[in-house]
């Protein structure tokens, strides 16, 4: 077996073990939570008799080890179980994910595109105008949007842009018949804001580092125009480190929308996850967390393989 | 060469961008808009996330389910507001029922040529089937007990008998009840008796019909003024009601086969995860109506056009554990109650969003009175009663901590008690930890004092006086069992005239309140906001929300 194949196998086995441990941990944490799914499902119709019946239907009257083996067995067979929340009671979790994942990806990729379109030029300008007012002003703004948490920025935007100025609606994702696409603007911008700040800061740092390299000084000494130095020599060399930060961000696109989706009533995986956690809807919690973990772990696995291909030292 | 590459990169980027935009904007299915309908976006379905908890009338325990089912279905009788009070009126019945001389048999005559929204004839057999289905043991309805007056209910509801006092006779529905009860018709307006299409649902397992109705749009063949717009004919998939990938929304259009006047409205009811979201959405102009405005914002809306502030059926009260120390002693309970300054609480802490309450029955109901005799705030009396309380009061108050108002109220109460020399620790619980405590005798959890609240199931004092304070109900968590009180309630429940009923209920309240067994705190006020462009909506005590005046949606319009 070549070094590369052995490395890939090792990494794959590690990925499987990580996923198994995550699945187990999620199961234990979900079942250790103080909220009882039976109360949630029954709400005002709670009676001890009805609770016992529902506990039996959910399989919660079985010993924990039996519930665990049923859960792991289901996962291995691709059976994610059925929802235990009242409104979606009995609905297949796979079906819920099928309609949630595209929404989350759509929100995530629109935010990513916007963040790149805004963050990179701002980082570029800051680097070129290093230590100028423009640099301090733009970086100050970028640090602000990066640092302010979504749960602060989103309600603030809803209040000011939605409620006060009445420019944009605050809910209603994917309702083109009534609202056009205006309802997407605010959540996409809010979600993109932090990313744009992150890209801008990172891109500025990468670019400044490159601009201080000897070969850039040489290029300038050769009399090349600053534009050529920048676009042909400097920016090209920032693309690899840039790719190394954009990759993980892509992985987190599916995981990072909990707050945005919840606050804007967007029916994505993040919203399901939060709602299922509140309701202690075990099958949905387990499925969404394992899905999110799998996405991150697989992207990391692919990144490791890619780096190993590019840089043989990694395989050792 | 460099120039041509740049052109190529630009073209690919543009194509990708256009492709992504086209994909992101692509509707998954076309939904032809109904021409000529006026769209109203209403914030009726709030504080839920995925979907309405249930669309099965036999399963409705919450406001959203009640609203949605009342828009889609009707029963033999319903409620509408007349002179500010909820009043029973005939819906599918041609007129109010005739009552036998012994007061135990109601005969309803259906309107002629009734039809469901799909054109199926709506007959007396459908009415009987709907009631029997809802009350069957296999349906496990949590609200079946609202019909417990019907003859044979207990045996039928527990699966021991197939006999139930409901039958069809031609165009009539005859209902026999076990004992004379003045509140029967009011209770009978509850959702559980809304009429479903037997042809569509017969044969489905009874324990699964609720889920089927909630998740299957095509099953919603309606008998009321509206019917849902379906996105697909899928079953057991909530996206049969709305486009997959969009925010969940229940869209209703007029049922053109409805027996009453047909409205011209398309009601769009988005699922809103919180009152705050609904409020912001209303302010942004995206909703025509929002309810449950935060009490902190009440002042800015008070008196404005389209802002409706009105008392609803909800009450907040304190439930002392009268089985255990210290509140097994009347002086300890009285000390607790005299120390509470309800006016200060409502004015200074709760922003005037509640009204002080000194009775069990809230205003607007038979049996409401001025609360004379109920302990009112008096620090000196509180201290005097505390002096007679053996060992004083040093215990814990268990309260529900899930709203800003309740989080403000509990420490304020604690401070008032402290002023009187009462040492009360606070234990705030989330709803799901609080619920099991108050739905069992307080002595079981050794809880000394608990926050409790109650919203009517139907607008009748029996729903408060009987359910909260007689021993056969789980809601009587104080385990108050007083023969004289029980006797007065039994008389109030069966008295023939309203004035006689009121007299018994007032006597009963004076008895229980004088001993501070039940400590009323306040009556909820509701603030609903309606766009000034919308006409024909008004506060409705039956629904506890703004609703079509006289239950007539054909008179609601938007300019």
PDB file of C-alpha atoms in Angstrom, chain B residues 134-388:
ATOM      1  CA  UNK B 134     -63.901  12.553  18.535  1.00  0.00           C
ATOM      2  CA  UNK B 135     -65.193  10.914  21.717  1.00  0.00           C
ATOM      3  CA  UNK B 136     -64.182   7.337  20.881  1.00  0.00           C
ATOM      4  CA  UNK B 137     -61.638   5.797  23.230  1.00  0.00           C
ATOM      5  CA  UNK B 138     -59.321   5.078  20.305  1.00  0.00           C
ATOM      6  CA  UNK B 139     -59.200   8.785  19.357  1.00  0.00           C
ATOM      7  CA  UNK B 140     -57.531   9.587  22.717  1.00  0.00           C
ATOM      8  CA  UNK B 141     -58.857  13.107  22.542  1.00  0.00           C
ATOM      9  CA  UNK B 142     -57.416  15.265  25.341  1.00  0.00           C
ATOM     10  CA  UNK B 143     -60.513  17.440  25.248  1.00  0.00           C
ATOM     11  CA  UNK B 144     -63.202  14.753  25.161  1.00  0.00           C
ATOM     12  CA  UNK B 145     -64.287  15.721  28.662  1.00  0.00           C
ATOM     13  CA  UNK B 146     -65.897  18.901  27.302  1.00  0.00           C
ATOM     14  CA  UNK B 147     -68.665  16.575  26.102  1.00  0.00           C
ATOM     15  CA  UNK B 148     -68.834  14.592  29.338  1.00  0.00           C
ATOM     16  CA  UNK B 149     -72.417  15.673  29.885  1.00  0.00           C
ATOM     17  CA  UNK B 150     -73.568  13.565  26.934  1.00  0.00           C
ATOM     18  CA  UNK B 151     -75.371  10.432  28.024  1.00  0.00           C
ATOM     19  CA  UNK B 152     -73.139   7.349  28.029  1.00  0.00           C
ATOM     20  CA  UNK B 153     -69.971   9.445  27.724  1.00  0.00           C
ATOM     21  CA  UNK B 154     -67.885   7.685  30.367  1.00  0.00           C
ATOM     22  CA  UNK B 155     -68.444   4.161  29.090  1.00  0.00           C
ATOM     23  CA  UNK B 156     -68.129   5.188  25.438  1.00  0.00           C
ATOM     24  CA  UNK B 157     -64.989   7.263  25.987  1.00  0.00           C
ATOM     25  CA  UNK B 158     -63.293   4.417  27.829  1.00  0.00           C
ATOM     26  CA  UNK B 159     -64.269   1.861  25.193  1.00  0.00           C
ATOM     27  CA  UNK B 160     -66.629  -0.056  27.489  1.00  0.00           C
ATOM     28  CA  UNK B 161     -69.747   0.650  25.446  1.00  0.00           C
ATOM     29  CA  UNK B 162     -70.732   1.665  21.945  1.00  0.00           C
ATOM     30  CA  UNK B 163     -73.740   3.563  23.143  1.00  0.00           C
ATOM     31  CA  UNK B 164     -73.608   7.371  23.155  1.00  0.00           C
ATOM     32  CA  UNK B 165     -76.485   9.817  23.527  1.00  0.00           C
ATOM     33  CA  UNK B 166     -76.063  11.320  20.060  1.00  0.00           C
ATOM     34  CA  UNK B 167     -78.151  10.205  17.088  1.00  0.00           C
ATOM     35  CA  UNK B 168     -79.426  11.362  13.739  1.00  0.00           C
ATOM     36  CA  UNK B 169     -83.136  11.413  12.870  1.00  0.00           C
ATOM     37  CA  UNK B 170     -83.660  12.648   9.360  1.00  0.00           C
ATOM     38  CA  UNK B 171     -82.387  16.186   9.228  1.00  0.00           C
ATOM     39  CA  UNK B 172     -82.217  16.361  13.026  1.00  0.00           C
ATOM     40  CA  UNK B 173     -79.471  15.605  15.485  1.00  0.00           C
ATOM     41  CA  UNK B 174     -80.705  14.551  18.905  1.00  0.00           C
ATOM     42  CA  UNK B 175     -78.400  14.802  21.891  1.00  0.00           C
ATOM     43  CA  UNK B 176     -79.250  13.440  25.306  1.00  0.00           C
ATOM     44  CA  UNK B 177     -77.341  14.617  28.350  1.00  0.00           C
ATOM     45  CA  UNK B 178     -77.001  12.938  31.728  1.00  0.00           C
ATOM     46  CA  UNK B 179     -78.257  15.800  33.861  1.00  0.00           C
ATOM     47  CA  UNK B 180     -79.680  19.236  33.333  1.00  0.00           C
ATOM     48  CA  UNK B 181     -76.807  21.668  32.767  1.00  0.00           C
ATOM     49  CA  UNK B 182     -77.194  25.315  31.908  1.00  0.00           C
ATOM     50  CA  UNK B 183     -73.740  25.465  30.377  1.00  0.00           C
ATOM     51  CA  UNK B 184     -74.161  22.526  27.985  1.00  0.00           C
ATOM     52  CA  UNK B 185     -74.694  24.579  24.816  1.00  0.00           C
ATOM     53  CA  UNK B 186     -71.755  26.854  25.599  1.00  0.00           C
ATOM     54  CA  UNK B 187     -69.487  23.879  26.221  1.00  0.00           C
ATOM     55  CA  UNK B 188     -70.868  22.253  23.064  1.00  0.00           C
ATOM     56  CA  UNK B 189     -69.402  25.096  20.967  1.00  0.00           C
ATOM     57  CA  UNK B 190     -65.917  23.753  21.731  1.00  0.00           C
ATOM     58  CA  UNK B 191     -63.774  22.669  18.767  1.00  0.00           C
ATOM     59  CA  UNK B 192     -64.271  18.983  19.473  1.00  0.00           C
ATOM     60  CA  UNK B 193     -67.789  19.199  18.004  1.00  0.00           C
ATOM     61  CA  UNK B 194     -66.782  20.798  14.688  1.00  0.00           C
ATOM     62  CA  UNK B 195     -68.061  18.767  11.761  1.00  0.00           C
ATOM     63  CA  UNK B 196     -65.755  16.781   9.450  1.00  0.00           C
ATOM     64  CA  UNK B 197     -66.539  14.939   6.217  1.00  0.00           C
ATOM     65  CA  UNK B 198     -67.274  11.342   7.120  1.00  0.00           C
ATOM     66  CA  UNK B 199     -66.619  10.192   3.527  1.00  0.00           C
ATOM     67  CA  UNK B 200     -63.064  11.529   3.582  1.00  0.00           C
ATOM     68  CA  UNK B 201     -62.019  10.243   6.990  1.00  0.00           C
ATOM     69  CA  UNK B 202     -64.054   7.103   7.620  1.00  0.00           C
ATOM     70  CA  UNK B 203     -61.851   4.041   7.717  1.00  0.00           C
ATOM     71  CA  UNK B 204     -58.758   5.842   8.966  1.00  0.00           C
ATOM     72  CA  UNK B 205     -57.511   4.490  12.302  1.00  0.00           C
ATOM     73  CA  UNK B 206     -59.070   6.734  14.945  1.00  0.00           C
ATOM     74  CA  UNK B 207     -55.807   7.192  16.851  1.00  0.00           C
ATOM     75  CA  UNK B 208     -54.112   8.408  13.687  1.00  0.00           C
ATOM     76  CA  UNK B 209     -56.789  10.696  12.251  1.00  0.00           C
ATOM     77  CA  UNK B 210     -55.450  13.728  14.104  1.00  0.00           C
ATOM     78  CA  UNK B 211     -51.979  13.406  12.631  1.00  0.00           C
ATOM     79  CA  UNK B 212     -53.482  12.690   9.213  1.00  0.00           C
ATOM     80  CA  UNK B 213     -55.620  15.835   9.327  1.00  0.00           C
ATOM     81  CA  UNK B 214     -52.728  17.968  10.553  1.00  0.00           C
ATOM     82  CA  UNK B 215     -50.276  16.851   7.894  1.00  0.00           C
ATOM     83  CA  UNK B 216     -52.546  16.227   4.879  1.00  0.00           C
ATOM     84  CA  UNK B 217     -54.007  19.237   3.110  1.00  0.00           C
ATOM     85  CA  UNK B 218     -56.387  17.289   0.892  1.00  0.00           C
ATOM     86  CA  UNK B 219     -58.020  15.818   4.012  1.00  0.00           C
ATOM     87  CA  UNK B 220     -59.125  19.295   5.068  1.00  0.00           C
ATOM     88  CA  UNK B 221     -62.572  19.159   3.465  1.00  0.00           C
ATOM     89  CA  UNK B 222     -64.224  21.939   5.356  1.00  0.00           C
ATOM     90  CA  UNK B 223     -67.633  22.893   6.656  1.00  0.00           C
ATOM     91  CA  UNK B 224     -66.752  26.475   7.619  1.00  0.00           C
ATOM     92  CA  UNK B 225     -66.166  29.752   5.786  1.00  0.00           C
ATOM     93  CA  UNK B 226     -62.649  28.928   4.524  1.00  0.00           C
ATOM     94  CA  UNK B 227     -60.733  26.038   3.028  1.00  0.00           C
ATOM     95  CA  UNK B 228     -56.957  25.629   2.726  1.00  0.00           C
ATOM     96  CA  UNK B 229     -54.992  26.148  -0.471  1.00  0.00           C
ATOM     97  CA  UNK B 230     -53.013  22.964  -1.059  1.00  0.00           C
ATOM     98  CA  UNK B 231     -49.498  22.888  -2.453  1.00  0.00           C
ATOM     99  CA  UNK B 232     -49.701  19.180  -3.264  1.00  0.00           C
ATOM    100  CA  UNK B 233     -51.906  16.156  -2.747  1.00  0.00           C
ATOM    101  CA  UNK B 234     -49.241  14.439  -0.628  1.00  0.00           C
ATOM    102  CA  UNK B 235     -50.326  12.773   2.601  1.00  0.00           C
ATOM    103  CA  UNK B 236     -48.575  12.980   5.967  1.00  0.00           C
ATOM    104  CA  UNK B 237     -46.384  15.800   4.738  1.00  0.00           C
ATOM    105  CA  UNK B 238     -46.916  19.291   6.133  1.00  0.00           C
ATOM    106  CA  UNK B 239     -45.595  20.734   2.864  1.00  0.00           C
ATOM    107  CA  UNK B 240     -48.863  19.627   1.264  1.00  0.00           C
ATOM    108  CA  UNK B 241     -50.093  22.936   2.771  1.00  0.00           C
ATOM    109  CA  UNK B 242     -47.238  25.171   1.620  1.00  0.00           C
ATOM    110  CA  UNK B 243     -44.350  25.241  -0.817  1.00  0.00           C
ATOM    111  CA  UNK B 244     -41.419  23.175   0.403  1.00  0.00           C
ATOM    112  CA  UNK B 245     -38.438  25.415   1.122  1.00  0.00           C
ATOM    113  CA  UNK B 246     -40.548  28.429   2.019  1.00  0.00           C
ATOM    114  CA  UNK B 247     -41.615  29.584   5.479  1.00  0.00           C
ATOM    115  CA  UNK B 248     -44.539  27.463   6.687  1.00  0.00           C
ATOM    116  CA  UNK B 249     -47.824  29.231   5.952  1.00  0.00           C
ATOM    117  CA  UNK B 250     -51.453  28.192   6.139  1.00  0.00           C
ATOM    118  CA  UNK B 251     -53.300  29.879   3.287  1.00  0.00           C
ATOM    119  CA  UNK B 252     -57.088  29.907   3.353  1.00  0.00           C
ATOM    120  CA  UNK B 253     -59.498  30.900   0.608  1.00  0.00           C
ATOM    121  CA  UNK B 254     -63.305  31.104   0.767  1.00  0.00           C
ATOM    122  CA  UNK B 255     -65.238  27.868   0.827  1.00  0.00           C
ATOM    123  CA  UNK B 256     -67.633  28.661  -2.017  1.00  0.00           C
ATOM    124  CA  UNK B 257     -70.090  26.007  -0.794  1.00  0.00           C
ATOM    125  CA  UNK B 258     -70.376  27.609   2.652  1.00  0.00           C
ATOM    126  CA  UNK B 259     -73.979  28.122   3.779  1.00  0.00           C
ATOM    127  CA  UNK B 260     -73.382  31.720   4.877  1.00  0.00           C
ATOM    128  CA  UNK B 261     -72.238  34.781   3.006  1.00  0.00           C
ATOM    129  CA  UNK B 262     -69.033  34.076   1.077  1.00  0.00           C
ATOM    130  CA  UNK B 263     -66.096  36.324   1.899  1.00  0.00           C
ATOM    131  CA  UNK B 264     -63.757  37.902  -0.595  1.00  0.00           C
ATOM    132  CA  UNK B 265     -60.616  37.209   1.439  1.00  0.00           C
ATOM    133  CA  UNK B 266     -57.520  35.161   1.046  1.00  0.00           C
ATOM    134  CA  UNK B 267     -56.179  34.690   4.568  1.00  0.00           C
ATOM    135  CA  UNK B 268     -52.436  34.129   4.698  1.00  0.00           C
ATOM    136  CA  UNK B 269     -51.443  32.824   8.119  1.00  0.00           C
ATOM    137  CA  UNK B 270     -47.650  32.552   8.441  1.00  0.00           C
ATOM    138  CA  UNK B 271     -46.220  30.403  11.206  1.00  0.00           C
ATOM    139  CA  UNK B 272     -44.396  32.859  13.473  1.00  0.00           C
ATOM    140  CA  UNK B 273     -41.972  31.550  16.034  1.00  0.00           C
ATOM    141  CA  UNK B 274     -42.592  34.286  18.580  1.00  0.00           C
ATOM    142  CA  UNK B 275     -44.789  37.221  19.467  1.00  0.00           C
ATOM    143  CA  UNK B 276     -41.775  39.473  19.023  1.00  0.00           C
ATOM    144  CA  UNK B 277     -41.343  38.318  15.422  1.00  0.00           C
ATOM    145  CA  UNK B 278     -45.031  38.864  14.729  1.00  0.00           C
ATOM    146  CA  UNK B 279     -44.859  42.320  16.280  1.00  0.00           C
ATOM    147  CA  UNK B 280     -41.799  43.344  14.218  1.00  0.00           C
ATOM    148  CA  UNK B 281     -43.431  41.895  11.104  1.00  0.00           C
ATOM    149  CA  UNK B 282     -46.563  43.957  11.720  1.00  0.00           C
ATOM    150  CA  UNK B 283     -44.514  47.098  12.213  1.00  0.00           C
ATOM    151  CA  UNK B 284     -42.653  46.428   8.958  1.00  0.00           C
ATOM    152  CA  UNK B 285     -46.019  46.415   7.165  1.00  0.00           C
ATOM    153  CA  UNK B 286     -45.777  42.729   6.299  1.00  0.00           C
ATOM    154  CA  UNK B 287     -48.693  41.674   8.515  1.00  0.00           C
ATOM    155  CA  UNK B 288     -52.176  43.173   8.616  1.00  0.00           C
ATOM    156  CA  UNK B 289     -52.725  42.036  12.173  1.00  0.00           C
ATOM    157  CA  UNK B 290     -50.571  41.003  15.133  1.00  0.00           C
ATOM    158  CA  UNK B 291     -51.481  39.914  18.628  1.00  0.00           C
ATOM    159  CA  UNK B 292     -49.745  39.724  21.990  1.00  0.00           C
ATOM    160  CA  UNK B 293     -47.806  42.965  21.764  1.00  0.00           C
ATOM    161  CA  UNK B 294     -45.187  43.162  24.561  1.00  0.00           C
ATOM    162  CA  UNK B 295     -46.564  44.915  27.617  1.00  0.00           C
ATOM    163  CA  UNK B 296     -43.541  47.226  27.654  1.00  0.00           C
ATOM    164  CA  UNK B 297     -44.806  48.722  24.367  1.00  0.00           C
ATOM    165  CA  UNK B 298     -48.391  49.069  25.490  1.00  0.00           C
ATOM    166  CA  UNK B 299     -48.156  52.774  26.241  1.00  0.00           C
ATOM    167  CA  UNK B 300     -47.115  53.708  22.720  1.00  0.00           C
ATOM    168  CA  UNK B 301     -50.159  51.984  21.189  1.00  0.00           C
ATOM    169  CA  UNK B 302     -52.822  52.883  23.734  1.00  0.00           C
ATOM    170  CA  UNK B 303     -55.614  54.834  22.055  1.00  0.00           C
ATOM    171  CA  UNK B 304     -54.197  54.580  18.547  1.00  0.00           C
ATOM    172  CA  UNK B 305     -56.389  53.629  15.605  1.00  0.00           C
ATOM    173  CA  UNK B 306     -56.277  49.895  14.983  1.00  0.00           C
ATOM    174  CA  UNK B 307     -54.964  49.117  18.495  1.00  0.00           C
ATOM    175  CA  UNK B 308     -57.444  47.046  20.504  1.00  0.00           C
ATOM    176  CA  UNK B 309     -56.810  46.680  24.243  1.00  0.00           C
ATOM    177  CA  UNK B 310     -59.358  44.466  25.971  1.00  0.00           C
ATOM    178  CA  UNK B 311     -59.699  41.971  28.827  1.00  0.00           C
ATOM    179  CA  UNK B 312     -59.684  38.319  27.856  1.00  0.00           C
ATOM    180  CA  UNK B 313     -60.568  35.182  29.721  1.00  0.00           C
ATOM    181  CA  UNK B 314     -57.115  34.541  31.168  1.00  0.00           C
ATOM    182  CA  UNK B 315     -56.521  34.928  34.885  1.00  0.00           C
ATOM    183  CA  UNK B 316     -53.407  34.633  37.030  1.00  0.00           C
ATOM    184  CA  UNK B 317     -53.708  33.349  40.562  1.00  0.00           C
ATOM    185  CA  UNK B 318     -51.708  31.863  43.404  1.00  0.00           C
ATOM    186  CA  UNK B 319     -52.444  28.341  44.535  1.00  0.00           C
ATOM    187  CA  UNK B 320     -51.505  27.684  48.186  1.00  0.00           C
ATOM    188  CA  UNK B 321     -50.989  24.116  49.358  1.00  0.00           C
ATOM    189  CA  UNK B 322     -53.791  23.948  51.910  1.00  0.00           C
ATOM    190  CA  UNK B 323     -52.888  20.389  52.910  1.00  0.00           C
ATOM    191  CA  UNK B 324     -49.497  21.213  54.421  1.00  0.00           C
ATOM    192  CA  UNK B 325     -47.846  23.838  56.618  1.00  0.00           C
ATOM    193  CA  UNK B 326     -47.826  26.808  56.593  1.00  0.00           C
ATOM    194  CA  UNK B 327     -50.807  27.317  54.256  1.00  0.00           C
ATOM    195  CA  UNK B 328     -53.033  24.739  55.907  1.00  0.00           C
ATOM    196  CA  UNK B 329     -53.662  27.626  58.270  1.00  0.00           C
ATOM    197  CA  UNK B 330     -56.100  30.313  57.116  1.00  0.00           C
ATOM    198  CA  UNK B 331     -54.175  33.114  58.881  1.00  0.00           C
ATOM    199  CA  UNK B 332     -50.999  32.286  56.971  1.00  0.00           C
ATOM    200  CA  UNK B 333     -52.945  32.407  53.694  1.00  0.00           C
ATOM    201  CA  UNK B 334     -54.619  35.682  54.601  1.00  0.00           C
ATOM    202  CA  UNK B 335     -51.264  37.246  55.558  1.00  0.00           C
ATOM    203  CA  UNK B 336     -49.966  36.266  52.138  1.00  0.00           C
ATOM    204  CA  UNK B 337     -52.929  37.800  50.317  1.00  0.00           C
ATOM    205  CA  UNK B 338     -53.196  41.031  52.354  1.00  0.00           C
ATOM    206  CA  UNK B 339     -49.531  41.732  51.532  1.00  0.00           C
ATOM    207  CA  UNK B 340     -50.166  41.824  47.786  1.00  0.00           C
ATOM    208  CA  UNK B 341     -50.740  45.282  46.315  1.00  0.00           C
ATOM    209  CA  UNK B 342     -52.366  44.322  43.028  1.00  0.00           C
ATOM    210  CA  UNK B 343     -52.750  47.901  41.812  1.00  0.00           C
ATOM    211  CA  UNK B 344     -49.060  48.669  42.288  1.00  0.00           C
ATOM    212  CA  UNK B 345     -48.146  45.383  40.689  1.00  0.00           C
ATOM    213  CA  UNK B 346     -50.189  46.022  37.570  1.00  0.00           C
ATOM    214  CA  UNK B 347     -49.364  49.699  37.262  1.00  0.00           C
ATOM    215  CA  UNK B 348     -45.676  49.753  38.175  1.00  0.00           C
ATOM    216  CA  UNK B 349     -44.437  46.322  37.224  1.00  0.00           C
ATOM    217  CA  UNK B 350     -46.714  45.053  34.467  1.00  0.00           C
ATOM    218  CA  UNK B 351     -47.133  48.318  32.521  1.00  0.00           C
ATOM    219  CA  UNK B 352     -50.933  48.250  32.819  1.00  0.00           C
ATOM    220  CA  UNK B 353     -51.131  45.141  30.638  1.00  0.00           C
ATOM    221  CA  UNK B 354     -53.170  43.351  33.306  1.00  0.00           C
ATOM    222  CA  UNK B 355     -56.111  44.298  35.440  1.00  0.00           C
ATOM    223  CA  UNK B 356     -56.216  43.595  39.195  1.00  0.00           C
ATOM    224  CA  UNK B 357     -58.570  40.704  39.921  1.00  0.00           C
ATOM    225  CA  UNK B 358     -60.417  39.896  43.160  1.00  0.00           C
ATOM    226  CA  UNK B 359     -62.709  37.138  41.909  1.00  0.00           C
ATOM    227  CA  UNK B 360     -62.397  33.682  40.391  1.00  0.00           C
ATOM    228  CA  UNK B 361     -64.571  34.558  37.398  1.00  0.00           C
ATOM    229  CA  UNK B 362     -63.174  37.368  35.231  1.00  0.00           C
ATOM    230  CA  UNK B 363     -65.180  40.398  34.038  1.00  0.00           C
ATOM    231  CA  UNK B 364     -67.718  39.787  31.281  1.00  0.00           C
ATOM    232  CA  UNK B 365     -68.818  36.417  32.656  1.00  0.00           C
ATOM    233  CA  UNK B 366     -71.909  35.425  34.571  1.00  0.00           C
ATOM    234  CA  UNK B 367     -70.977  35.434  38.256  1.00  0.00           C
ATOM    235  CA  UNK B 368     -68.491  38.306  38.105  1.00  0.00           C
ATOM    236  CA  UNK B 369     -68.884  40.793  40.949  1.00  0.00           C
ATOM    237  CA  UNK B 370     -66.839  43.560  42.577  1.00  0.00           C
ATOM    238  CA  UNK B 371     -64.788  41.236  44.762  1.00  0.00           C
ATOM    239  CA  UNK B 372     -66.057  42.721  48.021  1.00  0.00           C
ATOM    240  CA  UNK B 373     -64.952  40.471  50.857  1.00  0.00           C
ATOM    241  CA  UNK B 374     -61.813  39.301  49.118  1.00  0.00           C
ATOM    242  CA  UNK B 375     -58.687  40.395  51.038  1.00  0.00           C
ATOM    243  CA  UNK B 376     -57.402  43.639  49.487  1.00  0.00           C
ATOM    244  CA  UNK B 377     -53.945  45.067  50.110  1.00  0.00           C
ATOM    245  CA  UNK B 378     -53.369  46.126  53.714  1.00  0.00           C
ATOM    246  CA  UNK B 379     -49.927  45.914  55.241  1.00  0.00           C
ATOM    247  CA  UNK B 380     -51.273  46.215  58.770  1.00  0.00           C
ATOM    248  CA  UNK B 381     -53.753  43.387  58.239  1.00  0.00           C
ATOM    249  CA  UNK B 382     -51.025  41.282  56.626  1.00  0.00           C
ATOM    250  CA  UNK B 383     -48.808  41.747  59.698  1.00  0.00           C
ATOM    251  CA  UNK B 384     -51.693  41.095  62.040  1.00  0.00           C
ATOM    252  CA  UNK B 385     -52.594  37.840  60.244  1.00  0.00           C
ATOM    253  CA  UNK B 386     -48.937  36.851  60.145  1.00  0.00           C
ATOM    254  CA  UNK B 387     -48.788  37.220  63.911  1.00  0.00           C
ATOM    255  CA  UNK B 388     -51.525  34.557  64.130  1.00  0.00           C
TER     256      UNK B 388
END
